Amino acid sequence: MSETLLTRVPRDELPEGARLAWDALNDLTGTPTFIEAFAKAPELLDFAMVQFYQNIFFNGRVGEKHKQLSRLRLSMNHGCRTCNLQNLSGVSELGYSQAKIDAMWRQDYSSFTEDEQATIKIFIRSDAPERERIRSEVETDDGKLIAQYESKTQNN
């Protein structure tokens, strides 16, 4: 279970909709902490899950491929493990190979198409020293993250 300083709401105390979200996130990542923590502020949970993610990432005119690549690059930038696990699953479901995912961790986009590269590069931090710091942190942790993701997908 993920550690957080935020007060959590146990699954059995969540409203029905939040329990469904808890189940989905737990099935996907094994880490439903996001739902448990945000349940203390249901309006924020609704904003994050419905108004933001549902409307931006699952509706609209931009293709799913570009949205999933954007989500993964963004979560690589900010480092949220739960987000990374969800987004790794998203790009895998679209058929991206582990080799391409690994290349994204290394910021090697040469194997991506021109439109994929343009999508990814929009979300790369422009400050080179910060990008290098993030890259070193990701490379330190990505073995654990990828192992956790692979373990989760092999068990399904």
Tab-separated table of C-alpha atoms in Angstrom:
chain	number	residue	atom	x	y	z
A	1	MET	CA	0.000	0.000	0.000
A	2	SER	CA	1.289	3.472	-0.870
A	3	GLU	CA	2.270	5.761	1.943
A	4	THR	CA	0.702	9.199	2.176
A	5	LEU	CA	0.440	11.914	4.787
A	6	LEU	CA	-3.167	12.478	3.744
A	7	THR	CA	-6.016	10.969	5.710
A	8	ARG	CA	-7.531	8.055	3.858
A	9	VAL	CA	-11.098	6.845	3.613
A	10	PRO	CA	-11.288	3.030	3.707
A	11	ARG	CA	-12.996	1.395	0.742
A	12	ASP	CA	-15.991	0.234	2.767
A	13	GLU	CA	-16.701	3.846	3.823
A	14	LEU	CA	-16.567	5.265	0.292
A	15	PRO	CA	-19.741	6.210	-1.597
A	16	GLU	CA	-20.726	3.767	-4.352
A	17	GLY	CA	-19.149	5.706	-7.244
A	18	ALA	CA	-15.889	6.072	-5.354
A	19	ARG	CA	-15.893	2.341	-4.533
A	20	LEU	CA	-16.162	1.593	-8.251
A	21	ALA	CA	-13.247	3.951	-8.920
A	22	TRP	CA	-11.308	2.347	-6.030
A	23	ASP	CA	-11.888	-1.121	-7.522
A	24	ALA	CA	-10.832	-0.012	-11.009
A	25	LEU	CA	-7.682	1.713	-9.763
A	26	ASN	CA	-6.814	-1.190	-7.481
A	27	ASP	CA	-7.247	-3.646	-10.364
A	28	LEU	CA	-5.128	-1.484	-12.651
A	29	THR	CA	-2.309	-0.457	-10.319
A	30	GLY	CA	-2.736	-2.241	-6.993
A	31	THR	CA	-2.576	1.217	-5.421
A	32	PRO	CA	-5.969	2.891	-4.802
A	33	THR	CA	-4.465	5.532	-2.489
A	34	PHE	CA	-5.501	8.345	-4.834
A	35	ILE	CA	-9.191	7.509	-4.355
A	36	GLU	CA	-8.844	6.970	-0.601
A	37	ALA	CA	-7.094	10.318	-0.098
A	38	PHE	CA	-9.295	12.380	-2.399
A	39	ALA	CA	-12.487	10.900	-0.934
A	40	LYS	CA	-12.093	13.331	1.991
A	41	ALA	CA	-12.893	16.058	-0.538
A	42	PRO	CA	-15.485	14.517	-2.890
A	43	GLU	CA	-15.650	17.673	-5.010
A	44	LEU	CA	-11.915	17.340	-5.762
A	45	LEU	CA	-12.291	13.650	-6.525
A	46	ASP	CA	-15.136	14.480	-8.917
A	47	PHE	CA	-13.066	17.213	-10.538
A	48	ALA	CA	-10.030	14.979	-10.972
A	49	MET	CA	-11.854	11.854	-12.125
A	50	VAL	CA	-14.787	13.256	-14.109
A	51	GLN	CA	-14.274	16.871	-15.075
A	52	PHE	CA	-10.552	16.554	-15.756
A	53	TYR	CA	-9.612	12.993	-16.726
A	54	GLN	CA	-12.893	11.926	-18.256
A	55	ASN	CA	-13.371	15.074	-20.304
A	56	ILE	CA	-9.763	15.688	-21.304
A	57	PHE	CA	-8.319	12.225	-21.676
A	58	PHE	CA	-11.318	10.138	-22.698
A	59	ASN	CA	-13.464	12.537	-24.732
A	60	GLY	CA	-12.750	15.088	-27.409
A	61	ARG	CA	-11.155	15.152	-30.831
A	62	VAL	CA	-7.552	14.196	-30.083
A	63	GLY	CA	-6.802	10.550	-30.795
A	64	GLU	CA	-6.340	8.076	-27.959
A	65	LYS	CA	-2.757	7.321	-29.005
A	66	HIS	CA	-1.713	10.947	-28.578
A	67	LYS	CA	-3.565	11.309	-25.302
A	68	GLN	CA	-1.963	8.201	-23.820
A	69	LEU	CA	1.535	9.235	-24.914
A	70	SER	CA	0.916	12.688	-23.420
A	71	ARG	CA	-0.318	11.211	-20.161
A	72	LEU	CA	2.698	8.947	-19.834
A	73	ARG	CA	5.186	11.720	-20.634
A	74	LEU	CA	3.457	14.032	-18.122
A	75	SER	CA	3.475	11.422	-15.384
A	76	MET	CA	7.142	10.708	-16.088
A	77	ASN	CA	7.754	14.424	-15.551
A	78	HIS	CA	5.922	14.701	-12.245
A	79	GLY	CA	6.818	11.248	-10.972
A	80	CYS	CA	3.502	10.038	-9.541
A	81	ARG	CA	3.855	6.260	-9.295
A	82	THR	CA	0.108	5.625	-9.465
A	83	CYS	CA	-0.138	7.834	-12.548
A	84	ASN	CA	2.821	6.078	-14.159
A	85	LEU	CA	1.300	2.658	-13.554
A	86	GLN	CA	-2.027	3.753	-15.057
A	87	ASN	CA	-0.357	5.388	-18.029
A	88	LEU	CA	1.989	2.459	-18.667
A	89	SER	CA	-1.098	0.305	-18.888
A	90	GLY	CA	-2.745	2.794	-21.241
A	91	VAL	CA	0.084	2.845	-23.776
A	92	SER	CA	0.504	-0.928	-23.535
A	93	GLU	CA	-3.189	-1.460	-24.291
A	94	LEU	CA	-2.710	0.603	-27.454
A	95	GLY	CA	0.037	-1.777	-28.573
A	96	TYR	CA	3.171	0.119	-27.608
A	97	SER	CA	5.966	-2.352	-26.955
A	98	GLN	CA	8.049	-2.518	-23.806
A	99	ALA	CA	11.005	-1.384	-25.935
A	100	LYS	CA	9.180	1.826	-26.867
A	101	ILE	CA	8.123	2.404	-23.262
A	102	ASP	CA	11.726	1.901	-22.138
A	103	ALA	CA	12.831	4.364	-24.829
A	104	MET	CA	10.434	6.949	-23.393
A	105	TRP	CA	12.035	6.521	-19.955
A	106	ARG	CA	15.410	7.211	-21.583
A	107	GLN	CA	13.947	10.084	-23.624
A	108	ASP	CA	15.044	8.354	-26.822
A	109	TYR	CA	12.220	9.022	-29.254
A	110	SER	CA	13.943	7.841	-32.438
A	111	SER	CA	11.699	4.758	-32.724
A	112	PHE	CA	8.519	6.855	-32.600
A	113	THR	CA	6.778	8.284	-35.643
A	114	GLU	CA	7.077	11.989	-36.368
A	115	ASP	CA	3.619	12.742	-34.990
A	116	GLU	CA	4.300	10.661	-31.853
A	117	GLN	CA	7.574	12.522	-31.312
A	118	ALA	CA	5.821	15.867	-31.663
A	119	THR	CA	3.199	14.809	-29.121
A	120	ILE	CA	5.787	13.582	-26.627
A	121	LYS	CA	8.122	16.532	-27.026
A	122	ILE	CA	5.380	19.019	-26.160
A	123	PHE	CA	5.543	17.655	-22.622
A	124	ILE	CA	9.308	17.473	-22.127
A	125	ARG	CA	10.588	19.977	-19.617
A	126	SER	CA	12.636	22.653	-21.344
A	127	ASP	CA	15.124	23.228	-18.530
A	128	ALA	CA	18.053	20.885	-19.360
A	129	PRO	CA	19.489	20.541	-15.796
A	130	GLU	CA	16.013	19.781	-14.448
A	131	ARG	CA	15.438	17.287	-17.250
A	132	GLU	CA	18.713	15.533	-16.389
A	133	ARG	CA	17.791	15.423	-12.683
A	134	ILE	CA	14.405	13.920	-13.510
A	135	ARG	CA	15.984	11.455	-15.928
A	136	SER	CA	18.450	10.258	-13.268
A	137	GLU	CA	15.631	9.843	-10.744
A	138	VAL	CA	13.515	7.955	-13.263
A	139	GLU	CA	16.418	5.718	-14.270
A	140	THR	CA	17.046	4.969	-10.601
A	141	ASP	CA	13.412	4.077	-9.948
A	142	ASP	CA	12.145	2.866	-13.299
A	143	GLY	CA	13.451	-0.665	-12.832
A	144	LYS	CA	11.251	-1.003	-9.765
A	145	LEU	CA	8.330	0.689	-11.504
A	146	ILE	CA	8.597	-1.397	-14.649
A	147	ALA	CA	8.988	-4.582	-12.590
A	148	GLN	CA	5.863	-3.651	-10.622
A	149	TYR	CA	3.975	-2.949	-13.869
A	150	GLU	CA	5.157	-6.182	-15.508
A	151	SER	CA	4.236	-8.159	-12.416
A	152	LYS	CA	0.760	-6.625	-12.438
A	153	THR	CA	0.200	-7.328	-16.147
A	154	GLN	CA	1.498	-10.901	-15.897
A	155	ASN	CA	-0.883	-11.636	-13.031
A	156	ASN	CA	-3.926	-10.520	-15.067
